[in-house]
Tab-separated table of C-alpha atoms in Angstrom:
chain	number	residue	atom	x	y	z
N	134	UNK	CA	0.000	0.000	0.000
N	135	UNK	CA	3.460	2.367	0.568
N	136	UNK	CA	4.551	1.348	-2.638
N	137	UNK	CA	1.341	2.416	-4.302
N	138	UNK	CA	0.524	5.470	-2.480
N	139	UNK	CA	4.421	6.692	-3.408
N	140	UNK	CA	3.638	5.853	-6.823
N	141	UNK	CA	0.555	7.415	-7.047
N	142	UNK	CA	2.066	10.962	-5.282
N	143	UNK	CA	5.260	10.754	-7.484
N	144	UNK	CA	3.168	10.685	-10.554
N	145	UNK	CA	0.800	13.584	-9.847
N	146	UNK	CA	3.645	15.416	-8.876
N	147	UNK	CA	4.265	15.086	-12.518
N	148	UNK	CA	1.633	14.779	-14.348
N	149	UNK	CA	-0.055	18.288	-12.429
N	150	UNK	CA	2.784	20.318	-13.545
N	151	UNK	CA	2.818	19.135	-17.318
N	152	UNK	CA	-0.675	19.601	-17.505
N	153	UNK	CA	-0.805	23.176	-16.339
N	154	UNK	CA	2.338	24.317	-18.693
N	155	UNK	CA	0.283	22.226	-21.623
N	156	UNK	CA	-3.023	23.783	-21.234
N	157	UNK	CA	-1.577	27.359	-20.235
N	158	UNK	CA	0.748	27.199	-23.856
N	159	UNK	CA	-2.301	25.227	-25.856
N	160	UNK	CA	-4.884	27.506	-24.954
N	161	UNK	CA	-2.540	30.980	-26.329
N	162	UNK	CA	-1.668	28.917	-28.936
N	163	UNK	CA	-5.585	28.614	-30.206
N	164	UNK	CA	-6.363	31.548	-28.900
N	165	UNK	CA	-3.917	33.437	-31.792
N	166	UNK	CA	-6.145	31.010	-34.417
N	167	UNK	CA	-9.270	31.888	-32.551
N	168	UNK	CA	-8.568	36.042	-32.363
N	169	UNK	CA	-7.558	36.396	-36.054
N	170	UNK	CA	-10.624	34.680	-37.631
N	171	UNK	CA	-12.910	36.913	-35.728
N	172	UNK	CA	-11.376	39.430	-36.818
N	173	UNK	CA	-11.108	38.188	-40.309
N	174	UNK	CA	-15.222	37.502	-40.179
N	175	UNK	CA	-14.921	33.591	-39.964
N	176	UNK	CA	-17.228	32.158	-37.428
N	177	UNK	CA	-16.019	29.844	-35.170
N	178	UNK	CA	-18.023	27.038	-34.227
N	179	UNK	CA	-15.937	25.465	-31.129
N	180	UNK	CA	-13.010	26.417	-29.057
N	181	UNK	CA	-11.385	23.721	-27.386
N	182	UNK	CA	-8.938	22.822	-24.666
N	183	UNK	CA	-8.433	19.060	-24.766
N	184	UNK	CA	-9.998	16.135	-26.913
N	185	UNK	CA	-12.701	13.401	-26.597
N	186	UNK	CA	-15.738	13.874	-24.282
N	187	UNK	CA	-16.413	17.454	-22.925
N	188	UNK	CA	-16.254	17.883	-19.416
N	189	UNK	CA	-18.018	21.515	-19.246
N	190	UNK	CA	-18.664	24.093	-21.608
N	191	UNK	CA	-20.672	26.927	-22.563
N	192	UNK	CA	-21.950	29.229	-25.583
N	193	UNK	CA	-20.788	33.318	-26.021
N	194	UNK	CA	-22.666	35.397	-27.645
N	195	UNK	CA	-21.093	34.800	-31.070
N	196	UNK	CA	-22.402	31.164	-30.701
N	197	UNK	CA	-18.893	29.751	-29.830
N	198	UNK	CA	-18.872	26.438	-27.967
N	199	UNK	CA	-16.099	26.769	-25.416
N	200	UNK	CA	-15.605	23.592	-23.905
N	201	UNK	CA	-12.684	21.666	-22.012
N	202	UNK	CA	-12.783	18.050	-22.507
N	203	UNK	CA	-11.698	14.849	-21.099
N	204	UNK	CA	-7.816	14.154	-23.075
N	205	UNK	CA	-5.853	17.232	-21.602
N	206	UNK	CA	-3.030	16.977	-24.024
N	207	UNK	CA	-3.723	19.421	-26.799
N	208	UNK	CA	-6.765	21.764	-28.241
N	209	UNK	CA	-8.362	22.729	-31.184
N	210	UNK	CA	-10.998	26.093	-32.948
N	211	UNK	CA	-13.331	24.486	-35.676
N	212	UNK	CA	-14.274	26.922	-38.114
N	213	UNK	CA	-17.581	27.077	-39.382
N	214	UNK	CA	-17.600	24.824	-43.074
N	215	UNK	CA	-14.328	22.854	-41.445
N	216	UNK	CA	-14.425	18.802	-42.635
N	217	UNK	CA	-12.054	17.952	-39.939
N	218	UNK	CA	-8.701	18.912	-37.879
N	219	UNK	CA	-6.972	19.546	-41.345
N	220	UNK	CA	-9.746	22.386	-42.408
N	221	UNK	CA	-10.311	21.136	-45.195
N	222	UNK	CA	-13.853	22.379	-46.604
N	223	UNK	CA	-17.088	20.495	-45.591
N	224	UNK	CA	-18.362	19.647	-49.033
N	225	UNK	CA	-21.844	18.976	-48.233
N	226	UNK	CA	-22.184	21.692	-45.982
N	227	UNK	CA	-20.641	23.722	-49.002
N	228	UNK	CA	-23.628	23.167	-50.793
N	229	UNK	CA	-26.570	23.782	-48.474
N	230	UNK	CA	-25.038	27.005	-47.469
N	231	UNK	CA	-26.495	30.572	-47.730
N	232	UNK	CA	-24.997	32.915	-49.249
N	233	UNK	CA	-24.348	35.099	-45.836
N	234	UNK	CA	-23.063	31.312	-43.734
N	235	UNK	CA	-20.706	30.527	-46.850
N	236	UNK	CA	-19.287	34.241	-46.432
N	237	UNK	CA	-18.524	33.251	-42.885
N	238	UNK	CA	-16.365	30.380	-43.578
N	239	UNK	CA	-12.638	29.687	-43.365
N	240	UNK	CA	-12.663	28.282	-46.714
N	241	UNK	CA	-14.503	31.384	-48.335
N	242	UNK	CA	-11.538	33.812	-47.359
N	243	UNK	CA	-8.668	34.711	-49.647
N	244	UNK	CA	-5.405	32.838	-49.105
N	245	UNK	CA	-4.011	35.867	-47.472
N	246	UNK	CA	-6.623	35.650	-44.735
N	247	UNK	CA	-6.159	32.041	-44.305
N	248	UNK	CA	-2.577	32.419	-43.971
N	249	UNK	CA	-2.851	35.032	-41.356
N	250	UNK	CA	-5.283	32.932	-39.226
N	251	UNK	CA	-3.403	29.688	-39.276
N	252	UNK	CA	0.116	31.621	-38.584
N	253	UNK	CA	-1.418	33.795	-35.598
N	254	UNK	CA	-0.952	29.889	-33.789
N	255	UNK	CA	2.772	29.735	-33.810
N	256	UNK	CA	3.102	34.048	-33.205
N	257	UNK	CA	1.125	33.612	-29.869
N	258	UNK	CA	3.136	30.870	-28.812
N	259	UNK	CA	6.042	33.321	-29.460
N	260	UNK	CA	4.237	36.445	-27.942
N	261	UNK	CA	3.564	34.553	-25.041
N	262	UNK	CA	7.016	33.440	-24.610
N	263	UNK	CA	8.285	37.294	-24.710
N	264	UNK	CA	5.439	38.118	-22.495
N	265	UNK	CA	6.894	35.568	-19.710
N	266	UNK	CA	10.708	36.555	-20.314
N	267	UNK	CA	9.424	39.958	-20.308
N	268	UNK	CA	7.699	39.734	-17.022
N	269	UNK	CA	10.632	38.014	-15.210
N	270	UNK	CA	13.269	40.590	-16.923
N	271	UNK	CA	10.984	43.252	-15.662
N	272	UNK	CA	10.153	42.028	-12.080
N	273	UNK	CA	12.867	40.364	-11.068
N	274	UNK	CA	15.572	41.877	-13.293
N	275	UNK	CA	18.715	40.048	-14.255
N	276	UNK	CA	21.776	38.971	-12.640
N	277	UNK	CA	25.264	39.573	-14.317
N	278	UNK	CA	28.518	38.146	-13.509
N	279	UNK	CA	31.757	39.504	-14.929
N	280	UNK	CA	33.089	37.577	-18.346
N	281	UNK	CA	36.581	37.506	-16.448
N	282	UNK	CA	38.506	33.967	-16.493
N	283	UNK	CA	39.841	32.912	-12.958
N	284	UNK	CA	40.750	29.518	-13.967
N	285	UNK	CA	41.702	27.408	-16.924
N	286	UNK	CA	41.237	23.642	-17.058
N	287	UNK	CA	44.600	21.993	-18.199
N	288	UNK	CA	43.894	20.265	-21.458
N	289	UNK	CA	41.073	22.175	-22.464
N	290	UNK	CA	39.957	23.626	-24.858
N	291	UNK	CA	40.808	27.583	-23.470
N	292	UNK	CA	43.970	26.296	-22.968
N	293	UNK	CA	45.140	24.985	-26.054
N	294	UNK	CA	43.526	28.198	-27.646
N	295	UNK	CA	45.995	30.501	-24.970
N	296	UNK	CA	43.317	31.634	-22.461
N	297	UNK	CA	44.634	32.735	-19.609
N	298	UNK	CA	43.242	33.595	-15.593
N	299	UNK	CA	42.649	37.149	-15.326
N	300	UNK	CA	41.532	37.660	-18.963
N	301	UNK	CA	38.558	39.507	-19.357
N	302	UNK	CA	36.118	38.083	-22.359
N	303	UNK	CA	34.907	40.978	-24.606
N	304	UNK	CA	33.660	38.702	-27.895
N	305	UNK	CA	32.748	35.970	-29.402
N	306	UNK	CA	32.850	35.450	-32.926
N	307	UNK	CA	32.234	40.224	-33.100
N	308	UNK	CA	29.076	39.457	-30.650
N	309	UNK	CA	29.746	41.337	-27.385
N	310	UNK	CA	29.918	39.385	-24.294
N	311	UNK	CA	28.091	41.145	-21.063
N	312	UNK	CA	28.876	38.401	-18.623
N	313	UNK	CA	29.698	34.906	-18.175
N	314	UNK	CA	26.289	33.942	-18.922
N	315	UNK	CA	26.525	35.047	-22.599
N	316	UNK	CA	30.014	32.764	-23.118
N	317	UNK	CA	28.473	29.723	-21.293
N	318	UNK	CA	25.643	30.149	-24.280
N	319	UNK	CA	27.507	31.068	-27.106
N	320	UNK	CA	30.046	28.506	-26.676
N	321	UNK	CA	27.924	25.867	-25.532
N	322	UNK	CA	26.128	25.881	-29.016
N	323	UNK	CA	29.651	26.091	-30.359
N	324	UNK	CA	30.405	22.435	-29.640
N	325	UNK	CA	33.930	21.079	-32.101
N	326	UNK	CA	32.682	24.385	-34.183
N	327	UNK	CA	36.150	27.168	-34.281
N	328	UNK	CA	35.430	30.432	-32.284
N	329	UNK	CA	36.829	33.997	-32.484
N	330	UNK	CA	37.224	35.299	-28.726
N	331	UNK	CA	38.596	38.872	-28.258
N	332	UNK	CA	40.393	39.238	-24.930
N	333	UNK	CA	41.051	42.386	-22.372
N	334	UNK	CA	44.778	41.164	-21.314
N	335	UNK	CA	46.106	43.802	-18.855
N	336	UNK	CA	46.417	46.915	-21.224
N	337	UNK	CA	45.996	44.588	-24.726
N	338	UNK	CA	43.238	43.384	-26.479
N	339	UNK	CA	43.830	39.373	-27.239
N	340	UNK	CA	42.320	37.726	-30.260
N	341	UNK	CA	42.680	33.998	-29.955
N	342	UNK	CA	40.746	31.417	-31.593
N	343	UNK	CA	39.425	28.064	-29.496
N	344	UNK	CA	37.674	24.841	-30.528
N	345	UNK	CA	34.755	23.998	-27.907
N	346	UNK	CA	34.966	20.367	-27.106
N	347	UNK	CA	31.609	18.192	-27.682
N	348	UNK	CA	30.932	16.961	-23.739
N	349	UNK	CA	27.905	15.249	-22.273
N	350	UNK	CA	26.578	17.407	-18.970
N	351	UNK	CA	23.326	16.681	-16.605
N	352	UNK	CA	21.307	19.372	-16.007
N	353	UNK	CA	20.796	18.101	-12.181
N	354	UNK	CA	17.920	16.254	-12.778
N	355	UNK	CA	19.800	13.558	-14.500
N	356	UNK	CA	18.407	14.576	-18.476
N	357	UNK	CA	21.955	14.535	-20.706
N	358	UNK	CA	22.580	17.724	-22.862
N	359	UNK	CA	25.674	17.402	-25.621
N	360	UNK	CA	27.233	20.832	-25.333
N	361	UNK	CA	30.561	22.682	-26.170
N	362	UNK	CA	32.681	22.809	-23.142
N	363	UNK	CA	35.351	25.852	-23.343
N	364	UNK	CA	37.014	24.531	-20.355
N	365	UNK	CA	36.986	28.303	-18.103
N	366	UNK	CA	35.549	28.490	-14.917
N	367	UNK	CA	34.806	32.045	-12.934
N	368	UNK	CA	35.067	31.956	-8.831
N	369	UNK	CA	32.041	34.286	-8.206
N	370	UNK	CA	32.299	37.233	-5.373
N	371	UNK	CA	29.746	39.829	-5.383
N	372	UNK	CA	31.629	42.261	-6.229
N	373	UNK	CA	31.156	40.923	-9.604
N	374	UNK	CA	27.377	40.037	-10.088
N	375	UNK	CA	25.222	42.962	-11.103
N	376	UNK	CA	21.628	42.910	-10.486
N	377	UNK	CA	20.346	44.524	-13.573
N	378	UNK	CA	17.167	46.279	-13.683
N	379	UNK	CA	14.921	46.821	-16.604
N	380	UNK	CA	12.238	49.710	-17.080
N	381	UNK	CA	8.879	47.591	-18.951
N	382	UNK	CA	10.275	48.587	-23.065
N	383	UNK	CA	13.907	47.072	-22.135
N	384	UNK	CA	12.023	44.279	-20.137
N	385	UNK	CA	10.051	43.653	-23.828
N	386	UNK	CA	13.642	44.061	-26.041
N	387	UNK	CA	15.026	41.237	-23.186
N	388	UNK	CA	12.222	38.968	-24.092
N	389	UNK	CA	12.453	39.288	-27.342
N	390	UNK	CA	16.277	38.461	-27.105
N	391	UNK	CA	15.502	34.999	-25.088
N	392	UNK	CA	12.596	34.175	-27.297
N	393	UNK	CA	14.985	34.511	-30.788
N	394	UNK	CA	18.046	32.534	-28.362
N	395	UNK	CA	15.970	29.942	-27.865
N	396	UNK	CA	14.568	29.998	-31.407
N	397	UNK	CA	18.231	29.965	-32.847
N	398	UNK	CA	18.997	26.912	-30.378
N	399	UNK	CA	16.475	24.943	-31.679
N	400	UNK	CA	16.945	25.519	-35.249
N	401	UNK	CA	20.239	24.598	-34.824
N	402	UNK	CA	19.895	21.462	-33.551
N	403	UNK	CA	17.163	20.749	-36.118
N	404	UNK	CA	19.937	21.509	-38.787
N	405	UNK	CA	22.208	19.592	-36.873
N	406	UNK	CA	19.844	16.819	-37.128
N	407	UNK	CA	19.970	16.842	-40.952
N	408	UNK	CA	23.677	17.567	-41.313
N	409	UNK	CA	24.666	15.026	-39.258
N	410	UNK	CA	26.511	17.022	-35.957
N	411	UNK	CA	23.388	16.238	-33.368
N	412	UNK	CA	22.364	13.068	-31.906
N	413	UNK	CA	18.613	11.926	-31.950
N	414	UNK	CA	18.173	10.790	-28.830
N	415	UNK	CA	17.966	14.357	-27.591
N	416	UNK	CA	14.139	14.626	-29.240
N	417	UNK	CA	11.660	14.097	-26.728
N	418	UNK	CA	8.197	13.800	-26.357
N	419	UNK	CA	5.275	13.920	-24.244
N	420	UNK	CA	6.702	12.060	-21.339
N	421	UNK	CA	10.114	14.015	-20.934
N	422	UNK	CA	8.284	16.620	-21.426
N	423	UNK	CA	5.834	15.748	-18.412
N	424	UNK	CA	9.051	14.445	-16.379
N	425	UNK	CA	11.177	17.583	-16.747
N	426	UNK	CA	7.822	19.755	-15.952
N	427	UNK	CA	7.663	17.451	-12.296
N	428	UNK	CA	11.242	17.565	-11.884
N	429	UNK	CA	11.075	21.784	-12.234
N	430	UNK	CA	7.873	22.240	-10.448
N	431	UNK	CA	9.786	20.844	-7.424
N	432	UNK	CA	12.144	24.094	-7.616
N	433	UNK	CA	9.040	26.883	-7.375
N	434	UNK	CA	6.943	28.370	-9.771
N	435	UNK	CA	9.485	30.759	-11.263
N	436	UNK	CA	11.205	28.180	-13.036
N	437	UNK	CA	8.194	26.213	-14.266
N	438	UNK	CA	6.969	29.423	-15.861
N	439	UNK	CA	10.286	29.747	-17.179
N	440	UNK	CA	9.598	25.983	-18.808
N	441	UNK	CA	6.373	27.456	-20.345
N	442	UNK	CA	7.706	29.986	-22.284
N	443	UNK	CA	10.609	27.398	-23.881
N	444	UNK	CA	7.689	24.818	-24.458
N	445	UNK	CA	5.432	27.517	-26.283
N	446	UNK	CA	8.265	28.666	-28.119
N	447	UNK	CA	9.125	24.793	-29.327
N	448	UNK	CA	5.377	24.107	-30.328
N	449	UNK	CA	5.249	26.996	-32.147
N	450	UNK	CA	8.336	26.671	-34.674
N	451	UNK	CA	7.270	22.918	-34.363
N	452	UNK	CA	3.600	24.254	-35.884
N	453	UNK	CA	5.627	25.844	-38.400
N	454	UNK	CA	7.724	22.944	-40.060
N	455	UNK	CA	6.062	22.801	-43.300
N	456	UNK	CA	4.585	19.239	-42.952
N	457	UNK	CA	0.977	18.841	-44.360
N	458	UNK	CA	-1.299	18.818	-41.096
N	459	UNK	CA	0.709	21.201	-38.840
N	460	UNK	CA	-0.015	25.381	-39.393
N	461	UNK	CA	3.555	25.043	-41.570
N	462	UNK	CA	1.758	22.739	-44.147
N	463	UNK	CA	-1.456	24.931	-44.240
N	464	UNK	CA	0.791	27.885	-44.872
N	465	UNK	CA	2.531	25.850	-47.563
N	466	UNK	CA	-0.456	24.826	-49.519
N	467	UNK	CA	-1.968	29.147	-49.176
N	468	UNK	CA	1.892	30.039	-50.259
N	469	UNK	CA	1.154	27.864	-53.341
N	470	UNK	CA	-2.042	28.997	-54.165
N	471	UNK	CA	-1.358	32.899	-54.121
N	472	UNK	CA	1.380	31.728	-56.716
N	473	UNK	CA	-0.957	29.636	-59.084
N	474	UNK	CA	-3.320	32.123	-58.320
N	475	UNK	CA	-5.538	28.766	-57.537
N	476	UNK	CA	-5.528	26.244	-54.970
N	477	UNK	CA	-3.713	22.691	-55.109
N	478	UNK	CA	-6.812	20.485	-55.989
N	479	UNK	CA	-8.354	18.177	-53.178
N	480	UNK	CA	-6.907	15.006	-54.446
N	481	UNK	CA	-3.174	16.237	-53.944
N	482	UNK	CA	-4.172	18.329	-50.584
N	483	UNK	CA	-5.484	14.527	-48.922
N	484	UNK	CA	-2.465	13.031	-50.209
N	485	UNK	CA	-0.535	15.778	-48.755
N	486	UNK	CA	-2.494	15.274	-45.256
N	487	UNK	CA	-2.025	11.825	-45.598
N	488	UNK	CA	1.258	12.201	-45.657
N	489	UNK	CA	1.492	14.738	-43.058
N	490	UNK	CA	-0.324	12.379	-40.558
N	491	UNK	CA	2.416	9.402	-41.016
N	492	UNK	CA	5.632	11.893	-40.497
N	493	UNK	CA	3.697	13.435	-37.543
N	494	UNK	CA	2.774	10.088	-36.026
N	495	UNK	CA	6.432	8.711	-37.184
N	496	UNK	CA	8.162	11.709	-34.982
N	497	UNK	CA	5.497	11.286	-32.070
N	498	UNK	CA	6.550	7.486	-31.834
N	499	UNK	CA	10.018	8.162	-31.975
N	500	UNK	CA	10.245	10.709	-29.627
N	501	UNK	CA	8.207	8.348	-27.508
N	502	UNK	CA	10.701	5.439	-28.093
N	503	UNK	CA	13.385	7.714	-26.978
N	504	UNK	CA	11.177	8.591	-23.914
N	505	UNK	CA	10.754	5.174	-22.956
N	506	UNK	CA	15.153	4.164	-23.218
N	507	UNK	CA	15.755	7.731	-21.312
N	508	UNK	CA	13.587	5.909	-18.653
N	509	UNK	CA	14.667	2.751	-18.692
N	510	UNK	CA	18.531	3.381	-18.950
N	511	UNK	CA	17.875	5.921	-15.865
C-alpha cells in the first residue's frame, strides 16, 4: 500500500505540472487562431482545450462552444464549413449554405486571410514566450557576472587556444559578451565548431581562436545535454554580479532576445539533425516533457513558468515545419495557391495530409521510443 501510495504521489507530482504548462501554452496557442478569424469575419463554431468527451462548456454570444474536454493533451478552434482537424472544406455543408453562412467560412476567405489565421498559432506561442521573459526581466531583473577567467582547465579547450586567468572576455565570434552567462551560451552551441574570442589582457586586447569540445553534462535532474565545453571556470564574489534592472520597453527588447536565443537553439539542432553534428536521442516527447515539468515544479513556480515559455516557443516553430497537417503545411499549400493564383486540388491536398499524418505520427513514436530508453537506462 506504501509502494502504491508513493507511486501514485510521485506521478501527480508530474503529471499536475505538465498539464498546467500544456493547457496554459495550448490555450494561447488557439487563442492566436481563434482572435484572427474573428477578426477576419470567420465564425467559429468550437473552441477547445483538450480532446474526446467534454467535461463543461458553454456558448458566447457569437455562438462559440467553449468547452474543455476529457484528453488534456492538446486543443483545437473548428471553423464554421471545417471537414475535420486539417480544415479542409465540408463539401456537403458547401452546398446547403447561404450565401451570408458561406461568407462566414474559413474556406470562403482569400489565401491571405487564411494564412494570417493559421500563422497567428505559432506568433502567440512566441508572444507569449516574450510576455513571460518579459515579465521576469521586468520584475525580477537580471543577474550579471563579470566575463573575467579565474581559472583554466589543463587540457582544455581555453587552454590549447591561450586563455589565460585574469583575462577579461569581450567577444565571441564580433558578438559582445556582457557576462559569463553570454560565453556559457555562445560557446555551448559552439560544440567542435572554431570560435573567435577577443580578450582584455592587462592593457591589450587578445584575439585567440578556441575549438569547444563536444561533452555530455546533466542538467541536475539527470536529463543529458551534448554541449561545447570551453574549459573556463569564474570563482564568483559579489563584487562581480550585477543585479540589472529593466524599465517595462527594455524588459520587452530582453524577451524578445531569449525568445529569438531559444529559437536559434532549436533551429540549430534541427539543422544539426539533418547535417549530421546532433544526436537523436535528444528529441523528446510527451513524457520528458511531463518528467522535466515534475522535476522543475519541485524548484518553485518561477522556473516552471520559465519551462512554459521554452515549451510555447518549441510548439510553435514545431507548428511551423512545413509538414501537411501542422499550421507550416497549411501555410505551404496558401503560399502555393497565391502563386498559381488557384488552390492545389483536393486530391493532392489529402495526399498531402495523408502524408502529413504518417511523419507526424512517425516523430510522435520516436520521440516516444526515446522517452521510454531515457527511462529505462535511468
Amino acid at each position: 500500500m506504501d509502494v502504491l501510495s508513493s507511486v501514485l504521489s510521485g506521478s501527480i507530482g508530474v503529471i499536475i505540472p505538465f498539464l498546467c504548462v500544456l493547457t496554459v501554452v495550448v490555450f494561447f496557442h488557439e487563442l492566436g487562431h481563434f482572435m484572427v478569424a474573428r477578426w477576419c469575419g470567420v465564425k467559429v463554431l468550437a473552441f477547445s482545450v483538450g480532446f474526446g468527451p467534454e467535461l463543461l462548456g458553454r456558448n458566447d454570444k457569437h455562438g462559440t462552444r467553449w468547452k474543455v474536454c476529457a484528453i488534456p493533451l492538446g486543443g483545437y478552434v473548428k471553423f464554421s464549413g471545417d471537414e475535420n482537424a486539417a480544415s479542409l472544406p465540408d463539401r456537403d455543408q458547401h452546398a446547403e449554405m447561404d450565401e451570408e453562412t458561406r461568407q462566414s467560412a474559413f474556406f470562403a476567405k482569400n489565401p491571405w486571410q487564411r494564412s494570417a489565421i493559421v500563422a497567428a498559432g505559432p506568433i502567440a506561442n512566441f508572444i507569449l514566450a516574450i510576455l513571460i521573459f518579459a515579465g521576469m526581466f521586468g520584475f525580477l531583473g537580471k543577474y550579471e557576472t563579470l566575463p573575467r577567467v579565474d581559472i583554466v582547465r589543463p587540457g582544455s579547450a581555453a587552454e590549447m587556444a591561450g586563455v589565460l586567468p585574469g583575462d577579461l572576455i569581450l567577444t565571441i565570434n564580433g558578438d559582445e559578451v556582457k557576462s559569463f552567462n553570454d560565453v556559457q551560451r555562445i560557446v555551448s552551441a559552439n560544440a567542435d565548431v572554431p570560435v573567435i574570442i577577443d580578450v582584455e589582457r592587462g592593457d591589450a586586447v587578445e584575439r585567440l581562436t578556441a575549438t569547444p569540445e563536444l561533452q555530455e553534462i546533466s542538467d541536475g535532474f539527470g536529463n543529458t545535454q551534448r554541449v561545447g565545453i570551453l574549459g573556463i571556470q569564474r570563482n564568483t564574489s559579489k563584487e562581480d554580479v550585477i543585479l540589472k534592472r529593466f524599465g517595462p520597453l527594455e524588459a520587452v527588447g530582453e524577451g524578445v532576445k531569449e525568445t529569438w536565443y531559444i529559437l536559434e537553439r532549436t533551429l540549430g539542432y534541427i539543422g544539426g539533425l539533418f547535417s549530421g553534428t546532433e544526436n537523436p536521442d535528444q528529441l523528446g516527447g510527451p513524457i520528458r516533457v511531463a518528467q522535466i515539468s515534475g522535476q522543475v515544479a519541485t524548484h518553485g513556480i518561477l522556473p516552471l513558468i520559465n519551462l512554459t515559455a521554452v515549451l510555447s516557443i518549441s510548439i510553435g516553430l514545431l507548428n511551423l515545419m512545413p509538414v501537411p497537417m501542422l499550421d507550416g503545411g497549411h501555410l505551404l499549400y496558401y503560399v502555393i495557391e497565391i502563386v498559381r493564383g488557384k488552390p492545389l486540388s483536393e486530391k493532392l491536398q489529402d495526399f498531402g495530409f495523408r502524408i502529413g499524418i504518417t511523419l507526424v505520427l512517425l516523430l510522435m513514436v520516436f520521440a516516444t521510443w526515446n522517452d521510454l530508453r531515457n527511462i529505462i537506462g535511468s
